[in-house]
XYZ file of C-alpha atoms in Angstrom:
168
model
C 25.696 154.649 39.963
C 28.842 155.569 37.629
C 27.608 152.784 35.093
C 24.127 154.460 35.082
C 25.699 157.782 34.500
C 27.416 156.503 31.453
C 24.805 154.800 29.560
C 21.787 156.052 27.726
C 18.747 154.273 26.261
C 16.984 155.447 23.014
C 13.559 153.962 23.006
C 11.616 152.939 19.741
C 9.270 155.865 20.377
C 11.227 158.905 21.199
C 10.639 160.071 24.716
C 10.777 163.829 24.529
C 9.509 166.509 26.938
C 6.818 169.200 26.222
C 9.615 171.829 25.861
C 11.967 173.462 23.152
C 14.086 171.240 21.483
C 17.231 172.794 23.081
C 15.879 172.010 26.540
C 15.226 168.527 25.648
C 18.775 167.922 24.442
C 20.311 169.896 27.303
C 18.323 168.032 29.980
C 21.047 165.463 30.651
C 23.768 168.106 31.023
C 21.559 170.111 33.191
C 21.130 167.404 35.937
C 24.797 166.711 35.684
C 25.416 170.275 36.523
C 26.950 171.621 33.325
C 27.318 175.307 32.933
C 25.220 177.392 30.642
C 28.073 177.873 28.265
C 28.904 174.082 28.179
C 25.304 173.341 27.622
C 25.016 175.745 24.832
C 28.108 174.426 23.222
C 27.353 170.796 23.671
C 23.682 171.160 22.677
C 24.430 173.173 19.423
C 27.166 170.332 18.486
C 24.793 167.536 19.093
C 22.140 169.253 17.091
C 24.628 170.026 14.092
C 25.687 166.133 14.346
C 21.945 164.997 13.739
C 21.663 167.669 10.820
C 19.187 169.709 12.750
C 21.385 172.830 13.679
C 18.636 175.569 13.691
C 16.091 173.626 15.674
C 16.888 174.548 19.191
C 14.425 177.273 19.746
C 11.526 174.967 18.222
C 9.110 173.012 20.160
C 8.705 169.314 19.736
C 5.390 169.495 18.668
C 4.927 168.907 15.012
C 8.274 166.946 14.429
C 8.188 164.195 11.869
C 9.316 160.605 13.103
C 12.874 161.081 11.598
C 13.228 164.450 13.262
C 11.971 163.146 16.781
C 14.489 160.245 16.381
C 17.321 162.378 15.565
C 16.508 164.849 18.479
C 16.413 161.764 20.725
C 19.845 160.766 19.534
C 21.250 164.364 20.099
C 19.608 164.231 23.618
C 21.242 160.597 24.298
C 24.555 161.512 22.914
C 25.184 165.096 24.208
C 26.296 163.594 27.513
C 29.139 161.411 25.784
C 27.773 158.006 27.056
C 30.097 155.060 27.104
C 27.195 152.794 26.353
C 24.240 153.621 24.182
C 21.249 151.211 24.073
C 18.998 151.310 21.239
C 15.702 149.783 20.797
C 14.455 149.457 17.121
C 16.169 152.774 16.235
C 14.660 152.903 12.886
C 11.272 151.461 13.185
C 8.344 153.386 11.609
C 10.936 155.462 9.481
C 10.887 155.575 5.844
C 13.984 154.072 3.993
C 15.769 157.411 3.463
C 15.285 158.356 6.946
C 16.468 155.031 8.202
C 19.518 155.035 6.147
C 20.312 158.496 7.563
C 19.940 157.080 11.171
C 22.234 154.307 10.189
C 24.741 156.502 8.912
C 24.578 158.624 12.091
C 25.118 155.557 14.211
C 28.051 154.312 12.080
C 29.538 157.913 12.480
C 29.031 157.700 16.413
C 30.669 154.252 16.513
C 33.667 155.330 14.401
C 34.081 158.752 15.895
C 33.500 158.212 19.663
C 34.297 155.646 22.226
C 30.675 154.764 22.565
C 29.615 151.162 22.637
C 26.320 150.656 20.937
C 23.957 147.681 21.718
C 20.834 147.753 19.446
C 17.827 145.373 19.013
C 16.354 145.086 15.579
C 14.133 142.747 13.762
C 15.729 144.015 10.371
C 18.291 141.349 9.617
C 19.953 143.479 6.829
C 20.403 146.437 9.081
C 21.912 144.034 11.661
C 24.294 142.696 9.109
C 25.226 146.245 7.903
C 25.861 147.797 11.318
C 26.873 145.108 13.756
C 30.540 143.813 14.585
C 28.897 141.292 16.666
C 25.434 139.799 16.757
C 23.505 137.672 19.104
C 20.064 135.907 18.034
C 17.745 136.058 20.996
C 14.552 133.775 20.802
C 12.116 133.125 23.610
C 14.589 135.080 25.929
C 17.541 132.880 25.476
C 20.811 133.797 23.408
C 20.880 130.967 20.863
C 23.979 132.080 18.871
C 26.477 135.028 19.008
C 29.268 135.815 16.532
C 29.899 138.039 13.586
C 27.030 138.457 11.122
C 28.932 136.345 8.552
C 29.293 133.730 11.030
C 25.684 133.571 12.093
C 24.142 134.068 8.621
C 26.480 131.512 7.008
C 26.377 128.896 9.733
C 23.310 129.001 11.947
C 23.895 126.549 14.803
C 20.312 125.393 15.205
C 17.060 125.047 13.479
C 15.449 127.713 15.537
C 18.196 130.235 14.496
C 18.054 129.018 10.767
C 14.152 129.715 10.800
C 14.490 132.930 12.533
C 16.974 134.147 9.896
C 14.747 132.614 7.170
C 17.850 130.501 5.792
C 18.156 126.836 4.971
C 21.895 126.832 5.850
C 22.732 124.576 9.010
């Protein structure tokens, strides 16, 4: 139960309630019994972190994909999780929005004690963000290591094909 309270999942398609952005971001705090003052402070800080400081009173209707992703990041990080699970966090985003989201995750990794585990099909993104990588094919972990280790020395033909490299 303690583990579940300290981890959050951000899905490929943001899961937002039909409510104000403030209420969406505050939900995790509310169910954990936070005071109104604590919710107000933490939600405003989270919205500022994702560069949407004046969005609290707005509805989630009509948000762009990039805004919805940033709201879901605020929603997830407002409770200060120890583990953040990300499923294709930049899919369906334009290159500028994707770069902004990557920068945000880099900031979260360096400024908090949050461990981030991310799935991605974007090999370049994995190389830019990951301290450690794993290559999953057919439900099996075929190789793990640093991005440099994996990309410079794939340990099998399936891994090399997946990474689109001839190096073995």
